[in-house]
mmCIF file of C-alpha atoms in Angstrom:
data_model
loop_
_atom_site.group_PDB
_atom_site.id
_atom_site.type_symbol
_atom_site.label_atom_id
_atom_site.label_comp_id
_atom_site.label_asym_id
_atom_site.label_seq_id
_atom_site.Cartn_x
_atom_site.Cartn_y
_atom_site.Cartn_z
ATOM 1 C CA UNK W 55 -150.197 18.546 -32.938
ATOM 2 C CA UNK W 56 -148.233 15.502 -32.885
ATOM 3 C CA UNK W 57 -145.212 17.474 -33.269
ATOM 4 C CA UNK W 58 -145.723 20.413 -30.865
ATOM 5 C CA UNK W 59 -147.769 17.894 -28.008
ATOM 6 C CA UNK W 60 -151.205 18.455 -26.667
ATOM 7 C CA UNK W 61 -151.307 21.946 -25.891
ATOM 8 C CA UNK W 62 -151.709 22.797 -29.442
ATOM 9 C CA UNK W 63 -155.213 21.503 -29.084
ATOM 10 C CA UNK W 64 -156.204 24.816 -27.608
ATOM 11 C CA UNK W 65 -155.939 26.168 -31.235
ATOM 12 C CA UNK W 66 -159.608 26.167 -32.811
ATOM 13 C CA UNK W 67 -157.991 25.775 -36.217
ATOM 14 C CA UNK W 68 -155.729 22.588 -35.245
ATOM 15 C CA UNK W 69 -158.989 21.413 -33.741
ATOM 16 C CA UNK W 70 -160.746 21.521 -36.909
ATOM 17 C CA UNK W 71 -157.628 19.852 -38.560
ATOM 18 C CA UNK W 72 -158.175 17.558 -36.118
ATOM 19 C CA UNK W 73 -161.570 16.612 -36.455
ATOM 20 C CA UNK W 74 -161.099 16.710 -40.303
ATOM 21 C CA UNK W 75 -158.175 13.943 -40.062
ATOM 22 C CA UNK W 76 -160.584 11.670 -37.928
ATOM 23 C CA UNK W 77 -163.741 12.416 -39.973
ATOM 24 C CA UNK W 78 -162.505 11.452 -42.668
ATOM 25 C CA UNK W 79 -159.940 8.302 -41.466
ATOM 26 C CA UNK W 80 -163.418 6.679 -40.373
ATOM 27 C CA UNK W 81 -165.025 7.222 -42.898
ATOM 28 C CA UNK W 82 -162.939 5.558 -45.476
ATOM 29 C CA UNK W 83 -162.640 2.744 -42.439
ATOM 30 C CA UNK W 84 -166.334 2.329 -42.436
ATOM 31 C CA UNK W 85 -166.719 1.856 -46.107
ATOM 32 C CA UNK W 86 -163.884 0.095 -46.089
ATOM 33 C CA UNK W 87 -165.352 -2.478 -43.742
ATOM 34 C CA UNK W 88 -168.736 -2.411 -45.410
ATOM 35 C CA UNK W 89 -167.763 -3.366 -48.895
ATOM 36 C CA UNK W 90 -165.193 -6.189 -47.418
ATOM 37 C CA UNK W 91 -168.068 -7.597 -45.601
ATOM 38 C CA UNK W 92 -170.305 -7.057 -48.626
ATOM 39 C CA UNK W 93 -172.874 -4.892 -46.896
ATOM 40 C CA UNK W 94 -172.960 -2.458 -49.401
ATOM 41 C CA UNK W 95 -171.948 -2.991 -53.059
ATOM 42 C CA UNK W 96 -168.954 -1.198 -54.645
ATOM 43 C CA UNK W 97 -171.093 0.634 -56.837
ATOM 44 C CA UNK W 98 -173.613 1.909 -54.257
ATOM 45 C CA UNK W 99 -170.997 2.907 -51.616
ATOM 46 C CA UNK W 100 -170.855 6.720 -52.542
ATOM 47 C CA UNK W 101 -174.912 6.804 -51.950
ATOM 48 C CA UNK W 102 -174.129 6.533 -48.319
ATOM 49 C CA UNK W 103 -176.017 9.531 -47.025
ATOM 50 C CA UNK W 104 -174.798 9.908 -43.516
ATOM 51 C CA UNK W 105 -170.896 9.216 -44.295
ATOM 52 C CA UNK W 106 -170.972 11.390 -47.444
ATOM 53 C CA UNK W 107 -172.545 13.711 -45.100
ATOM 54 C CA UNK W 108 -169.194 13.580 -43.081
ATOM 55 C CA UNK W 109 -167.367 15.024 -46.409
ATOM 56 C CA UNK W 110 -168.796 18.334 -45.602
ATOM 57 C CA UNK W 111 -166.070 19.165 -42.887
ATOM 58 C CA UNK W 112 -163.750 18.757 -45.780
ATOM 59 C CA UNK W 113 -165.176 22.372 -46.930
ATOM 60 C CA UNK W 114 -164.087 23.508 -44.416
ATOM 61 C CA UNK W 115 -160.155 23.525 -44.982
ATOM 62 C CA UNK W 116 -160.536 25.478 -47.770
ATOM 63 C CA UNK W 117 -162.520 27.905 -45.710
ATOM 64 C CA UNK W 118 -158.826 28.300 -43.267
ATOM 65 C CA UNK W 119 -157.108 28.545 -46.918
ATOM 66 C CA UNK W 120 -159.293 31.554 -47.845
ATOM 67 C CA UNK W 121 -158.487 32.887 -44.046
ATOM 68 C CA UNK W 122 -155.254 33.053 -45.037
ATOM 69 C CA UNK W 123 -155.170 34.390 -48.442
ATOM 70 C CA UNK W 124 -154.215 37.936 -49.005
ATOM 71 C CA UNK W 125 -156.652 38.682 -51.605
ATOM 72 C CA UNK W 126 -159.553 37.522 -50.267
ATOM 73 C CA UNK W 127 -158.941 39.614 -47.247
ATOM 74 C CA UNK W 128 -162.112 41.589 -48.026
ATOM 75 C CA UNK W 129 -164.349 38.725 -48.091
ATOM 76 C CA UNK W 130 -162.692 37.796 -44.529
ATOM 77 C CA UNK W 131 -163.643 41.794 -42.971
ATOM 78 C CA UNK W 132 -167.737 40.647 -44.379
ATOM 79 C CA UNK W 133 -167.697 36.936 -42.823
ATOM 80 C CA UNK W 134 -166.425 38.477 -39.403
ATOM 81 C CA UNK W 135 -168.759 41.026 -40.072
ATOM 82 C CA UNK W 136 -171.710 38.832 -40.554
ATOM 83 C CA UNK W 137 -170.209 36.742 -37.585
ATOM 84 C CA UNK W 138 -170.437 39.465 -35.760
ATOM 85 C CA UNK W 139 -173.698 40.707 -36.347
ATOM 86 C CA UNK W 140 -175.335 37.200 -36.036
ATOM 87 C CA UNK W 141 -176.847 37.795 -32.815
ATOM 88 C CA UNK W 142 -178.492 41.022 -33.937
ATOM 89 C CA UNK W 143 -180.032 39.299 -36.741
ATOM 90 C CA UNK W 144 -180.948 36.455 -35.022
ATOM 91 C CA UNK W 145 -182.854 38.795 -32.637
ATOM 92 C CA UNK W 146 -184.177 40.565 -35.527
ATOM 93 C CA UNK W 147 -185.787 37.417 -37.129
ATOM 94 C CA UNK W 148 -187.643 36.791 -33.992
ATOM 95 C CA UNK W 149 -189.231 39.923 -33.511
ATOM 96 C CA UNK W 150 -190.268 39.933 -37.441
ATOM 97 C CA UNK W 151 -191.963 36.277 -36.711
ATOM 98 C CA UNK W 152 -193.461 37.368 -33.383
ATOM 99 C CA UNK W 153 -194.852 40.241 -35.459
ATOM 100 C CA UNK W 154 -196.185 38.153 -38.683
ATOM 101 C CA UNK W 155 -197.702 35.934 -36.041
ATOM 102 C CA UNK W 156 -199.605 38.327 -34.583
ATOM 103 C CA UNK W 157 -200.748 39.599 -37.793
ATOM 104 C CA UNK W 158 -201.972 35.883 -38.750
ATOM 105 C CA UNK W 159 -203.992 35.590 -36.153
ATOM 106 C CA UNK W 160 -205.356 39.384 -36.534
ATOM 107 C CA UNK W 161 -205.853 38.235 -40.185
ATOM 108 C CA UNK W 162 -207.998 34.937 -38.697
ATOM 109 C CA UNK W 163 -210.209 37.411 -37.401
ATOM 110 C CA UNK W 164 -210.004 40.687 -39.808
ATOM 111 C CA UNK W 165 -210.251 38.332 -43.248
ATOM 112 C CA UNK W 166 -211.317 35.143 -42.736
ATOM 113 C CA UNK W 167 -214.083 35.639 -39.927
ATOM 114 C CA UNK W 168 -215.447 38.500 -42.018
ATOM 115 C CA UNK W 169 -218.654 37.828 -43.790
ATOM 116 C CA UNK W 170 -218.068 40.724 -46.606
ATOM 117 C CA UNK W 171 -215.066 39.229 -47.498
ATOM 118 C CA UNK W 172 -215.454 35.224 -46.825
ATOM 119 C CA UNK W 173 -218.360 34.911 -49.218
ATOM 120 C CA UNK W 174 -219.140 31.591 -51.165
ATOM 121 C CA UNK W 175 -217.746 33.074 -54.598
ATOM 122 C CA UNK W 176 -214.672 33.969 -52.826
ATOM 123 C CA UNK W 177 -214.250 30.953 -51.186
ATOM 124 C CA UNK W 178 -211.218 30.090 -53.607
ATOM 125 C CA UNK W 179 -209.250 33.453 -52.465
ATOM 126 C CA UNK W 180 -209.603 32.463 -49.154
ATOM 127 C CA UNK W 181 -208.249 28.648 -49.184
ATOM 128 C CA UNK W 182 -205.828 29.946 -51.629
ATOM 129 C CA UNK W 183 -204.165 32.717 -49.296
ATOM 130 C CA UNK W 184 -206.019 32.740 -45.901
ATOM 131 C CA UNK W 185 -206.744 29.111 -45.265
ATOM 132 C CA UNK W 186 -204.985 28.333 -41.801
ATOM 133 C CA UNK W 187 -202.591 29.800 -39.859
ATOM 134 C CA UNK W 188 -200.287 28.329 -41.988
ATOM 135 C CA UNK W 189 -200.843 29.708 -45.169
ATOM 136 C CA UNK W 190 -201.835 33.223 -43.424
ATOM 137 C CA UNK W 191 -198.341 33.075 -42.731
ATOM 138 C CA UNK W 192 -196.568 32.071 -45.839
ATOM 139 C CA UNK W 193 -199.016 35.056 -47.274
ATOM 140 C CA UNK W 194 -197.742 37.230 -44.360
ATOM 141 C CA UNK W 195 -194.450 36.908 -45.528
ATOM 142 C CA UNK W 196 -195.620 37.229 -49.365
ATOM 143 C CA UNK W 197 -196.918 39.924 -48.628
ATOM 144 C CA UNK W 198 -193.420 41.240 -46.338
ATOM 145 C CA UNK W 199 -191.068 40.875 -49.512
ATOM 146 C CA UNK W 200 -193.762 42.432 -51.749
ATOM 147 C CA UNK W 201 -194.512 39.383 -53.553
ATOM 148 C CA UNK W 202 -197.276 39.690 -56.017
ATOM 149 C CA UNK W 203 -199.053 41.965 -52.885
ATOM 150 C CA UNK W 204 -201.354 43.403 -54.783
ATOM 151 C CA UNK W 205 -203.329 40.212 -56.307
ATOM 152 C CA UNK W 206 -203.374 39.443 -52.454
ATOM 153 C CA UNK W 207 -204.614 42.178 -50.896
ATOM 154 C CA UNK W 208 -206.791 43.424 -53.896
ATOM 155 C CA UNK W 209 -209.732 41.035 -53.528
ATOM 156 C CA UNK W 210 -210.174 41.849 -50.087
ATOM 157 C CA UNK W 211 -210.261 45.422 -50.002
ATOM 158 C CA UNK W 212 -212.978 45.198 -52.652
ATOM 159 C CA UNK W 213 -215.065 43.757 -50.574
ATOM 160 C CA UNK W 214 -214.640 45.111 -47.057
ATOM 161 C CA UNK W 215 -212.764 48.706 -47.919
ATOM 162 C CA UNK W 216 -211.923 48.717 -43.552
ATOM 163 C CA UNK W 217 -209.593 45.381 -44.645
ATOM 164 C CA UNK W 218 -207.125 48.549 -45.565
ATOM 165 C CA UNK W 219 -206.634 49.311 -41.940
ATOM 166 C CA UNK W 220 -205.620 45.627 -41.491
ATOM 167 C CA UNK W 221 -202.676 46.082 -45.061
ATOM 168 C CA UNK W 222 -201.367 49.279 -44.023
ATOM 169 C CA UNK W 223 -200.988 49.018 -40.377
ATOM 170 C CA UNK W 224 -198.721 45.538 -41.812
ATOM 171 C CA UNK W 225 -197.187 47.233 -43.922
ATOM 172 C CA UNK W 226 -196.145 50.050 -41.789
ATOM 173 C CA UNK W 227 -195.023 47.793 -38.995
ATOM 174 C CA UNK W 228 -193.764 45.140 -40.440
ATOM 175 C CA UNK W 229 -192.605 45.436 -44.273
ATOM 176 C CA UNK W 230 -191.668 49.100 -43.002
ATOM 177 C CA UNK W 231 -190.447 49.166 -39.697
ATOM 178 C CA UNK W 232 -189.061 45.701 -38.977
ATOM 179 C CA UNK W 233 -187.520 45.503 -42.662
ATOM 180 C CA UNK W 234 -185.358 48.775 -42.175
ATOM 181 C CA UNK W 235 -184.021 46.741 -39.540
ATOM 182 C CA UNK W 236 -182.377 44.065 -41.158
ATOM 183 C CA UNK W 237 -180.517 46.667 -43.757
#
């Protein structure tokens, strides 16, 4: 921008140049500085975590070369495609938590609260899958990408058969339903 003044700041991509230039003029100052003043040792100046972390923004020139390529114009149509569709999928990730939420805490009271199936010799499936919200969820979403489902579900249905109302209205819903959404 030197060359063509200020108002070629306006450009996102000269931005980026920008920012690149600067990231990476300080960083180089910084360690610079550090190993003069012997802060940090020669050797141990590339384990810097938060200045190496600056070298990321390098990646992202080559993303503008790949912009610009011919060939990889393909590639280009899916990341403005994905770009574009970022807000629908964003949208659609919420409603699949709200929904695997709700389940959890309909699977507090349909699984774990129910005395056929919370019984002492099952007391391992339980912690295992259904101990906390948290790990109702993580089995939620076992369960969602079809995940070894059936050692999961199995156990309970054998012994409270109504548990099935509980799988299939999930599955209908949510591995269904709310999957078909996302492709």
């Amino acid at each position: 921008f030197a060359a063509l003044g200020v108002r070629e700041l306006r450009n996102p991509w000269i931005r980026l140049d920008f920012a690149i230039v600067v990231s990476g003029w300080m960083e180089l100052s910084a360690l610079a500085s550090m190993s003069q003043n012997g802060m940090v040792p020669e050797e141990d100046v590339s384990q810097l975590g938060l200045l190496t972390a600056v070298r990321i923004l390098r990646f992202f020139r080559l993303v503008r070369a790949v912009r610009l390529l011919v060939q990889f114009r393909t590639l280009w149509l899916l990341v403005r495609g994905l770009k574009a569709a970022m807000a629908t999928i964003l949208w659609t990730f919420l409603l699949m938590s709200v929904f695997i939420f709700m389940f959890a805490i309909f699977a507090v009271e349909v699984i774990v609260k129910n005395e056929k199936v919370n019984t002492p010799e099952h007391a391992e499936y339980i912690a295992k899958y259904w101990g906390g919200l948290a790990r109702i969820l993580l089995t939620l979403v076992q369960v969602m990408t079809l995940d070894s489902a059936y050692g999961i579900y199995r156990p309970a249905l054998l012994q409270d058969p109504s548990v099935a109302f509980f799988f299939v209205a999930y599955y209908l819903i949510v591995v269904v339903a709310l999957m078909n959404l996302v492709t």
